[in-house]
N, CA, C and O atoms as a DFTB+ gen file, in Angstrom:
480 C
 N C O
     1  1       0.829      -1.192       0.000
     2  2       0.000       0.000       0.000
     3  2       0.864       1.242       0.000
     4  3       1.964       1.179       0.549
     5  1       0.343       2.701      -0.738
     6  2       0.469       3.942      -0.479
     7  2      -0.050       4.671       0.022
     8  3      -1.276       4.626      -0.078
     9  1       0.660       5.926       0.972
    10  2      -0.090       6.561       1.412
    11  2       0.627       7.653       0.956
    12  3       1.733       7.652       0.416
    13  1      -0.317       8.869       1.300
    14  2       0.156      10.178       0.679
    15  2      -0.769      11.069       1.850
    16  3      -1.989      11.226       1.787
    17  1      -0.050      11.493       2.705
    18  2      -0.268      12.165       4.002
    19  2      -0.361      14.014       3.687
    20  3       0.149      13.677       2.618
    21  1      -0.464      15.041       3.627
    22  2      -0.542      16.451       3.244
    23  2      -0.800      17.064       4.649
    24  3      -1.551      16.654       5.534
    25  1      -0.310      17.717       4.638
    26  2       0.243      19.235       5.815
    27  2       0.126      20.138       5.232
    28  3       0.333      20.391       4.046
    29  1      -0.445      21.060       6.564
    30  2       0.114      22.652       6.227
    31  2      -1.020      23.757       6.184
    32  3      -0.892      24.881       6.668
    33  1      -2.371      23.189       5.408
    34  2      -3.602      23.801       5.286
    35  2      -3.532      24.842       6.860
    36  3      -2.643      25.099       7.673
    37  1      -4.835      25.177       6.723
    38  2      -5.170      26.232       7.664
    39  2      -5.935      27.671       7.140
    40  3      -6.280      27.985       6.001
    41  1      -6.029      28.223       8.092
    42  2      -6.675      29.739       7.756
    43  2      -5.860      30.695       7.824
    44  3      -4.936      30.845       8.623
    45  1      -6.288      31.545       6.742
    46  2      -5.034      32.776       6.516
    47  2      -5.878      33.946       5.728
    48  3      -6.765      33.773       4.892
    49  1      -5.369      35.150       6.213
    50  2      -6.102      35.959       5.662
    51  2      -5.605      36.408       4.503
    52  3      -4.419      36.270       4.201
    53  1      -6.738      37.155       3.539
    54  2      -5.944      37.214       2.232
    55  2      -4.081      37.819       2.338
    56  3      -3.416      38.160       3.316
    57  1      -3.780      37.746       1.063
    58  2      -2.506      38.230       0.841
    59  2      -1.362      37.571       1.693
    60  3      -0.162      37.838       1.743
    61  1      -2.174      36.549       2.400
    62  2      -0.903      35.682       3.612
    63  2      -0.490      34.678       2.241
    64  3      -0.901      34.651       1.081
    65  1       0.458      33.938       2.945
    66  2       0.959      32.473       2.677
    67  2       0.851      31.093       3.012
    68  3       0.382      30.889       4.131
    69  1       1.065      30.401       2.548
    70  2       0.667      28.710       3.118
    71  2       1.763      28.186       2.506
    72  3       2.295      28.823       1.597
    73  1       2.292      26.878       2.935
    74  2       3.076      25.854       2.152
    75  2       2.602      25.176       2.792
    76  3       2.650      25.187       4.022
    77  1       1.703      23.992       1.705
    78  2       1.677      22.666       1.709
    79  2       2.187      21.525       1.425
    80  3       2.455      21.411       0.229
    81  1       2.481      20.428       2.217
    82  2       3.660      19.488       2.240
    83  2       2.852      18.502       2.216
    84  3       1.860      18.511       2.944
    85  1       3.149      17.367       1.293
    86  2       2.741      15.762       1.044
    87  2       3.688      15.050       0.760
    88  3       4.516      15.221      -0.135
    89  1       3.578      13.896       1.800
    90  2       4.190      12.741       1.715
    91  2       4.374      11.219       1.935
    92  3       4.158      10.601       2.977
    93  1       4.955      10.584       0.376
    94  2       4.750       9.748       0.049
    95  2       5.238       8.533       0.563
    96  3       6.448       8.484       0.342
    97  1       4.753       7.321       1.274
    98  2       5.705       6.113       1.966
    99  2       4.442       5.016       1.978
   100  3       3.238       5.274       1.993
   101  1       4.986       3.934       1.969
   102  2       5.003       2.349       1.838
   103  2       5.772       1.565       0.832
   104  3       6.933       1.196       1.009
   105  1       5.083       1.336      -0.204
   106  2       5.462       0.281      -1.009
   107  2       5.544       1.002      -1.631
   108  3       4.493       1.354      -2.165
   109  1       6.689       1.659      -1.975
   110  2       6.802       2.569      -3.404
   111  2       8.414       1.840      -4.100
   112  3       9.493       1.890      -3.509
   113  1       8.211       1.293      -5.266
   114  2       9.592       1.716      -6.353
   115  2       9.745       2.662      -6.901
   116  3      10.943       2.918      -6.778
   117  1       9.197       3.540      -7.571
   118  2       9.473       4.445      -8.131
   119  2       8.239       5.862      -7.520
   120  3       7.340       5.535      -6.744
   121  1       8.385       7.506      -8.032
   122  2       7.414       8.248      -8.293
   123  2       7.964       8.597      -9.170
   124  3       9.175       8.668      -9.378
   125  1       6.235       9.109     -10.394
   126  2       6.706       9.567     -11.340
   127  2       6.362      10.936     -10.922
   128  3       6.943      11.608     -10.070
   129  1       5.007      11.365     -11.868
   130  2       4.636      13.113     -11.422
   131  2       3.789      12.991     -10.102
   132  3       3.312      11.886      -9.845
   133  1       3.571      14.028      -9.261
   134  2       3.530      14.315      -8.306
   135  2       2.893      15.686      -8.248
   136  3       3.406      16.612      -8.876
   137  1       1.691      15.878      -7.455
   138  2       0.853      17.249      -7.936
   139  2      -0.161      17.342      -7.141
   140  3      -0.509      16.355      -6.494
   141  1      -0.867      18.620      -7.034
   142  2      -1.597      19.301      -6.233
   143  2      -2.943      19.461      -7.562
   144  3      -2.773      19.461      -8.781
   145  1      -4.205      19.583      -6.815
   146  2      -5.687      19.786      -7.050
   147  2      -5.877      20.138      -6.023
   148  3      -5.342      19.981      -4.926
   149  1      -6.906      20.780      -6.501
   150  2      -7.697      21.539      -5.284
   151  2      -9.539      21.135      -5.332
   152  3      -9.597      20.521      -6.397
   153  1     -10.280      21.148      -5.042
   154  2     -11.838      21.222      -4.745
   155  2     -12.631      22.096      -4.014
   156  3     -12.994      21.649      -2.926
   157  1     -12.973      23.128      -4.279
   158  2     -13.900      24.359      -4.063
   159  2     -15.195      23.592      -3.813
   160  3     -15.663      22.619      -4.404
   161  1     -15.721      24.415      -2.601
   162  2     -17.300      23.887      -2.223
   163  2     -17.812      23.567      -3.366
   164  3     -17.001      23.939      -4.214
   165  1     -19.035      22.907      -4.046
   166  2     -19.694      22.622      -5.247
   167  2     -19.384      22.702      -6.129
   168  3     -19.957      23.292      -7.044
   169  1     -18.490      22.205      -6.166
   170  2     -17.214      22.489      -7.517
   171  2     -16.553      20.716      -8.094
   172  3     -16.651      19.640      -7.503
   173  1     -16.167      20.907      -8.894
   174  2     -15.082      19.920      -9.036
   175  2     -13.955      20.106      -9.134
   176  3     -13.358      21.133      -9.458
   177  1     -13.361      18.519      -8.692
   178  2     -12.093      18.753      -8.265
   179  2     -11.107      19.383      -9.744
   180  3     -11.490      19.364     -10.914
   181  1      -9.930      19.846      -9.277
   182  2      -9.512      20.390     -10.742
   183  2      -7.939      20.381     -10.359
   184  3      -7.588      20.084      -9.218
   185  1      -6.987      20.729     -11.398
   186  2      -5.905      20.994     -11.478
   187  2      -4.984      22.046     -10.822
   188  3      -5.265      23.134     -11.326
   189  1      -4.223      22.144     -10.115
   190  2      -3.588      23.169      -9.338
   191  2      -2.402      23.388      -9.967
   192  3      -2.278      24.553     -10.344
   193  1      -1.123      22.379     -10.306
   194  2       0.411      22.102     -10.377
   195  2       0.963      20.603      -9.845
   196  3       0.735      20.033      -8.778
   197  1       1.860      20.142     -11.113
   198  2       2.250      19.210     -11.033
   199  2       3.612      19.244     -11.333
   200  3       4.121      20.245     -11.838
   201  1       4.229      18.267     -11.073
   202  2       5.706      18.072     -11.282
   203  2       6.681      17.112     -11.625
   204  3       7.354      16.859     -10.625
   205  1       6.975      16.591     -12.429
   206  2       7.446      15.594     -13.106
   207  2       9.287      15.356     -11.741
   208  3       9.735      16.116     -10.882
   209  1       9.705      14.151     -12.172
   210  2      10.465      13.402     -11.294
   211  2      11.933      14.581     -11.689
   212  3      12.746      15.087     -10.916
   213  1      11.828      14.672     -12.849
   214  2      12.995      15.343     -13.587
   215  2      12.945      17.014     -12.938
   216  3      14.037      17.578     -12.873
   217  1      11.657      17.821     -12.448
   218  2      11.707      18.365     -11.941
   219  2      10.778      19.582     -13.030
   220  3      10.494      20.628     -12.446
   221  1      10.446      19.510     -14.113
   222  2       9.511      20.372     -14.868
   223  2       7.938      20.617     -14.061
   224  3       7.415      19.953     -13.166
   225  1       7.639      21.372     -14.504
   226  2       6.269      21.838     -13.883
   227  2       5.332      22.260     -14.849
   228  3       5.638      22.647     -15.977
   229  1       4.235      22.184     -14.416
   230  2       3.114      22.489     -15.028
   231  2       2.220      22.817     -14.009
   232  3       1.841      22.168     -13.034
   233  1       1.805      24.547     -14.621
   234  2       0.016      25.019     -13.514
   235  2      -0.676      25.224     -14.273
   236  3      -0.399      25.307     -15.469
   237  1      -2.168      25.412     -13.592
   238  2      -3.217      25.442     -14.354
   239  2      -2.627      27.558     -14.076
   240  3      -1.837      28.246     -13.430
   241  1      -3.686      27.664     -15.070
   242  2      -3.558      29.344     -15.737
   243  2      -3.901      30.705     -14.282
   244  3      -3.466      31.855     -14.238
   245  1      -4.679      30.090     -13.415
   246  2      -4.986      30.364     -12.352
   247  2      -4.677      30.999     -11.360
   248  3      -5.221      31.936     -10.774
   249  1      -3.132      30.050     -11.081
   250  2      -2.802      30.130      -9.901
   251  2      -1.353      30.041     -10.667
   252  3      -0.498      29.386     -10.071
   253  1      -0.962      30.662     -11.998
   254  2       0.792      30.845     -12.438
   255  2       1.145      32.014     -11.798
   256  3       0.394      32.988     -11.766
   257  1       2.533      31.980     -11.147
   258  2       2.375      33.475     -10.352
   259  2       2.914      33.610      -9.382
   260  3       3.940      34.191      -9.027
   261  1       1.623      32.608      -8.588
   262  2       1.174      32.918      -7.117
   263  2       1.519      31.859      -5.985
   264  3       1.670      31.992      -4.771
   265  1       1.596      30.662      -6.902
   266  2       1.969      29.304      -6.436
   267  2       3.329      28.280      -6.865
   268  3       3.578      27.870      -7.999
   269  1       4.024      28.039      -5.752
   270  2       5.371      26.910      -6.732
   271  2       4.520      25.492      -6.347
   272  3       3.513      25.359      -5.650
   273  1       5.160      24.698      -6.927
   274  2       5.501      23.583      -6.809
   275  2       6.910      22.716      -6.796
   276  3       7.583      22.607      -7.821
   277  1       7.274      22.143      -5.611
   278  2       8.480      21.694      -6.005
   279  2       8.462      20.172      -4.875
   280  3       7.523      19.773      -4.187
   281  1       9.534      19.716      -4.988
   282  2       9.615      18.631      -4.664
   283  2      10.639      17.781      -4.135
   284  3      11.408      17.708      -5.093
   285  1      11.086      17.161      -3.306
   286  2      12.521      16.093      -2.669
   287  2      12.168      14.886      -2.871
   288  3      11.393      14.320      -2.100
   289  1      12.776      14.192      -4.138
   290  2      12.713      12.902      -4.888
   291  2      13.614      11.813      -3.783
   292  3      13.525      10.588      -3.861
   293  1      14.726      12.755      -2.472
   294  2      15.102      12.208      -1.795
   295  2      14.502      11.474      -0.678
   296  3      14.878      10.445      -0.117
   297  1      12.975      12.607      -0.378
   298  2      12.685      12.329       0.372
   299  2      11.002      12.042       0.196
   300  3      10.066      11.947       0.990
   301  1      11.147      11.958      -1.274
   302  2       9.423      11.564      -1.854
   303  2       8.340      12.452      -0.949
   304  3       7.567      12.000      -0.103
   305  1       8.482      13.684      -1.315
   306  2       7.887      14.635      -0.549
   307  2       7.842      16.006      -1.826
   308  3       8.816      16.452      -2.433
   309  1       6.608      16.377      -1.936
   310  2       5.705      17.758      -2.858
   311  2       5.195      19.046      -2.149
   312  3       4.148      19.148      -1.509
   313  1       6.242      20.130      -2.409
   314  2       5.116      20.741      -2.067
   315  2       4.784      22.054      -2.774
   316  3       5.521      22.610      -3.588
   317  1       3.660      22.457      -2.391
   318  2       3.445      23.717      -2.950
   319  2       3.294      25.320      -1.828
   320  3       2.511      25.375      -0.879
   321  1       3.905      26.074      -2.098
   322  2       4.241      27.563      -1.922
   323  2       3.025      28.229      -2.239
   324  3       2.780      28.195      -3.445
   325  1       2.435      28.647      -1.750
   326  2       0.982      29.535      -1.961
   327  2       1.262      30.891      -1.728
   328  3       1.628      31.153      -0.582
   329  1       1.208      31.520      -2.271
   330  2       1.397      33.305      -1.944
   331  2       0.490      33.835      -2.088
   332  3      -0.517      33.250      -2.485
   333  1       0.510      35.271      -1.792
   334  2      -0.622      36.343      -2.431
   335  2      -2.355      35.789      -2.562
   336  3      -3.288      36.012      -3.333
   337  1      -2.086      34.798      -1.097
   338  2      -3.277      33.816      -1.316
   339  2      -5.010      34.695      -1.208
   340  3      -5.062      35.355      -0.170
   341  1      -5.905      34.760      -1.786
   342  2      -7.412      34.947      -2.305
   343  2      -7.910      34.027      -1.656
   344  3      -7.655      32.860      -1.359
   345  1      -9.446      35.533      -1.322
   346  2     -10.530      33.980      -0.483
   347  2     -10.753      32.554      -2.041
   348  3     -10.756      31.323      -2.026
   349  1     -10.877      33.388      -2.944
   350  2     -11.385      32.519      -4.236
   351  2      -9.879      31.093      -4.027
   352  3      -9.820      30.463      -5.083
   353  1      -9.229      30.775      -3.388
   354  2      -8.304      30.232      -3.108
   355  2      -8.794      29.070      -2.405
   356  3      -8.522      27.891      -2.633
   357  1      -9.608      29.593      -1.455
   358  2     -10.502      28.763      -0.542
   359  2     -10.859      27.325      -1.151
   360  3     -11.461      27.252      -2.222
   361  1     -10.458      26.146      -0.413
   362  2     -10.521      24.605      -1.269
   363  2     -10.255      23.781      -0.076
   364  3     -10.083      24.111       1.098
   365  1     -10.265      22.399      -0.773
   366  2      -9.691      21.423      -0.327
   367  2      -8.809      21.172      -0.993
   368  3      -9.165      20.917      -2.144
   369  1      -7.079      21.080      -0.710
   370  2      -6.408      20.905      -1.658
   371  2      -6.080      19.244      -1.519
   372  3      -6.117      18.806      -0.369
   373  1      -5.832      18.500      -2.372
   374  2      -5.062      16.846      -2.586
   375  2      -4.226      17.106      -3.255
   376  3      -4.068      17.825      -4.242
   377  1      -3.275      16.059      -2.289
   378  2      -1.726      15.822      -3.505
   379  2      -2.376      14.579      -3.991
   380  3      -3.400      14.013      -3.607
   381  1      -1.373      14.243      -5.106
   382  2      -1.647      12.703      -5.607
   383  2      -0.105      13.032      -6.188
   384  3       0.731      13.935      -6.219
   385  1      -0.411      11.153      -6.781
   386  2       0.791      10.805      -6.976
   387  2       0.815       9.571      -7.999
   388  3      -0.031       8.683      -7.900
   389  1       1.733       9.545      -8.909
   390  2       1.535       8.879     -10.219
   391  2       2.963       7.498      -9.919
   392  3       4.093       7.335     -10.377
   393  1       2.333       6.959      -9.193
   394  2       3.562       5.696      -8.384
   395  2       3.886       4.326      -9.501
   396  3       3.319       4.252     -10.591
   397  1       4.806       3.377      -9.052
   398  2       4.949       2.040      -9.616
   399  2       5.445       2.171      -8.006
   400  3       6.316       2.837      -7.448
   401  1       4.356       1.108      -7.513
   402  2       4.689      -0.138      -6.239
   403  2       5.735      -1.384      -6.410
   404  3       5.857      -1.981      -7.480
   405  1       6.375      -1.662      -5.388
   406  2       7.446      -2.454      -4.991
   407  2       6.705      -4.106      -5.753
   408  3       7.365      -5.130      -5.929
   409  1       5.288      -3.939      -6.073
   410  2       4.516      -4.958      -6.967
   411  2       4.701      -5.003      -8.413
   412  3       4.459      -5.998      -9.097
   413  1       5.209      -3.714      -8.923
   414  2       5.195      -3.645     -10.339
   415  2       3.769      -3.387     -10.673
   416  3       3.143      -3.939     -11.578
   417  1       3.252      -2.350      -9.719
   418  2       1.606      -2.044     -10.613
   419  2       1.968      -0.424     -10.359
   420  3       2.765       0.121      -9.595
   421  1       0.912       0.152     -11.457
   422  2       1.337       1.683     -11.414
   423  2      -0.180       2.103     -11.406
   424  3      -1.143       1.644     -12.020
   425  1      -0.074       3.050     -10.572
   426  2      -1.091       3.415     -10.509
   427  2      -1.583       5.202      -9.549
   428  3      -0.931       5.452      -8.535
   429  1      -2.222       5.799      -9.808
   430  2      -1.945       7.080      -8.944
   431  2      -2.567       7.027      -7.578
   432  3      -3.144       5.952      -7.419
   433  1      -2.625       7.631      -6.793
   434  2      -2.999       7.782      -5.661
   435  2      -2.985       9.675      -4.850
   436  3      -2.325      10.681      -5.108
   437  1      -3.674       9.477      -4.208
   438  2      -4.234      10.200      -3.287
   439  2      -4.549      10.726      -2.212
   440  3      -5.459      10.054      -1.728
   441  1      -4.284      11.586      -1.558
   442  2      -3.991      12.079      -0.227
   443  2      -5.412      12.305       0.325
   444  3      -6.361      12.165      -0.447
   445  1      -5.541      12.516       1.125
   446  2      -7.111      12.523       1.843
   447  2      -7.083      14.115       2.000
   448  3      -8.222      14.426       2.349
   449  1      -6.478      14.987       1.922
   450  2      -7.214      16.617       1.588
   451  2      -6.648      16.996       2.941
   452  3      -6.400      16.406       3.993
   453  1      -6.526      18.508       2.363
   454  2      -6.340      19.642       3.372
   455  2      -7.002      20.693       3.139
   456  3      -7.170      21.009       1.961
   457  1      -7.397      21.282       3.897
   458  2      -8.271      22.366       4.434
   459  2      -7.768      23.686       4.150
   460  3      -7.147      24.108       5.126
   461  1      -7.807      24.773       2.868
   462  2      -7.357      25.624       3.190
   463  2      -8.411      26.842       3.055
   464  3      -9.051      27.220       2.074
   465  1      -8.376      27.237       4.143
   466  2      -9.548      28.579       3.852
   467  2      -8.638      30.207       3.610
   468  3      -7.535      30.430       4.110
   469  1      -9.037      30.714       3.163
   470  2      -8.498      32.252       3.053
   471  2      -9.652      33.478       3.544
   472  3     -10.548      33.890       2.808
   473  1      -9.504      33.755       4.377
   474  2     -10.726      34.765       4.536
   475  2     -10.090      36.357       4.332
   476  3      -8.912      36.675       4.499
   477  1     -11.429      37.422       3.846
   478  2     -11.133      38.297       3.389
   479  2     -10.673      39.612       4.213
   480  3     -10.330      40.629       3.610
């Protein structure tokens, strides 16, 4: 099994900061990309920033700017840098994770969410 544990959420008023931290342990051989979504009340879940093993990135149009993503392949650990954070910011954020298990199955996985509110 994988787990993918996330830190850091909380309440912050606009224009504060957050860094959120996820991390990855059990049965892992490899990670590939590694990335943040978020989920807004009545919303669906959607794309935040991801990050390939090699270390490239990709954000959704949104949040280019305002948010890093980065990552310790040493220590199979993602995180993301939130700045200049907006109530419209307000989510549940999930890491996930695009793994091959110590089984030879690949498959992504999922952190159980963090809480981040921004109030105005």
């Amino acid at each position: 099994q994988v787990q993918l544990v996330e830190s850091g959420g909380g309440l912050v008023q606009a224009g504060g900061s957050l860094r959120l931290s996820c991390a990855a342990s059990g049965s892992i051989l490899g990670l590939y990309a590694m990335g943040w979504y978020r989920q807004a009340p009545g919303k669906q879940r959607e794309l935040v920033a991801t990050i390939t093993s090699g270390g490239s990135t990709n954000y959704a149009d949104s949040w280019k700017g305002r948010f890093t993503v980065s990552r310790d392949n040493l220590k199979n650990t993602v995180h993301l840098q939130m700045n200049s954070l907006k109530p419209e910011d307000t989510a549940v954020y999930y890491c996930n994770a695009d793994v091959m298990t110590t089984s030879y199955s690949r498959r992504e996985y999922w952190g159980q969410g963090t809480q981040v509110t921004v109030s105005s």
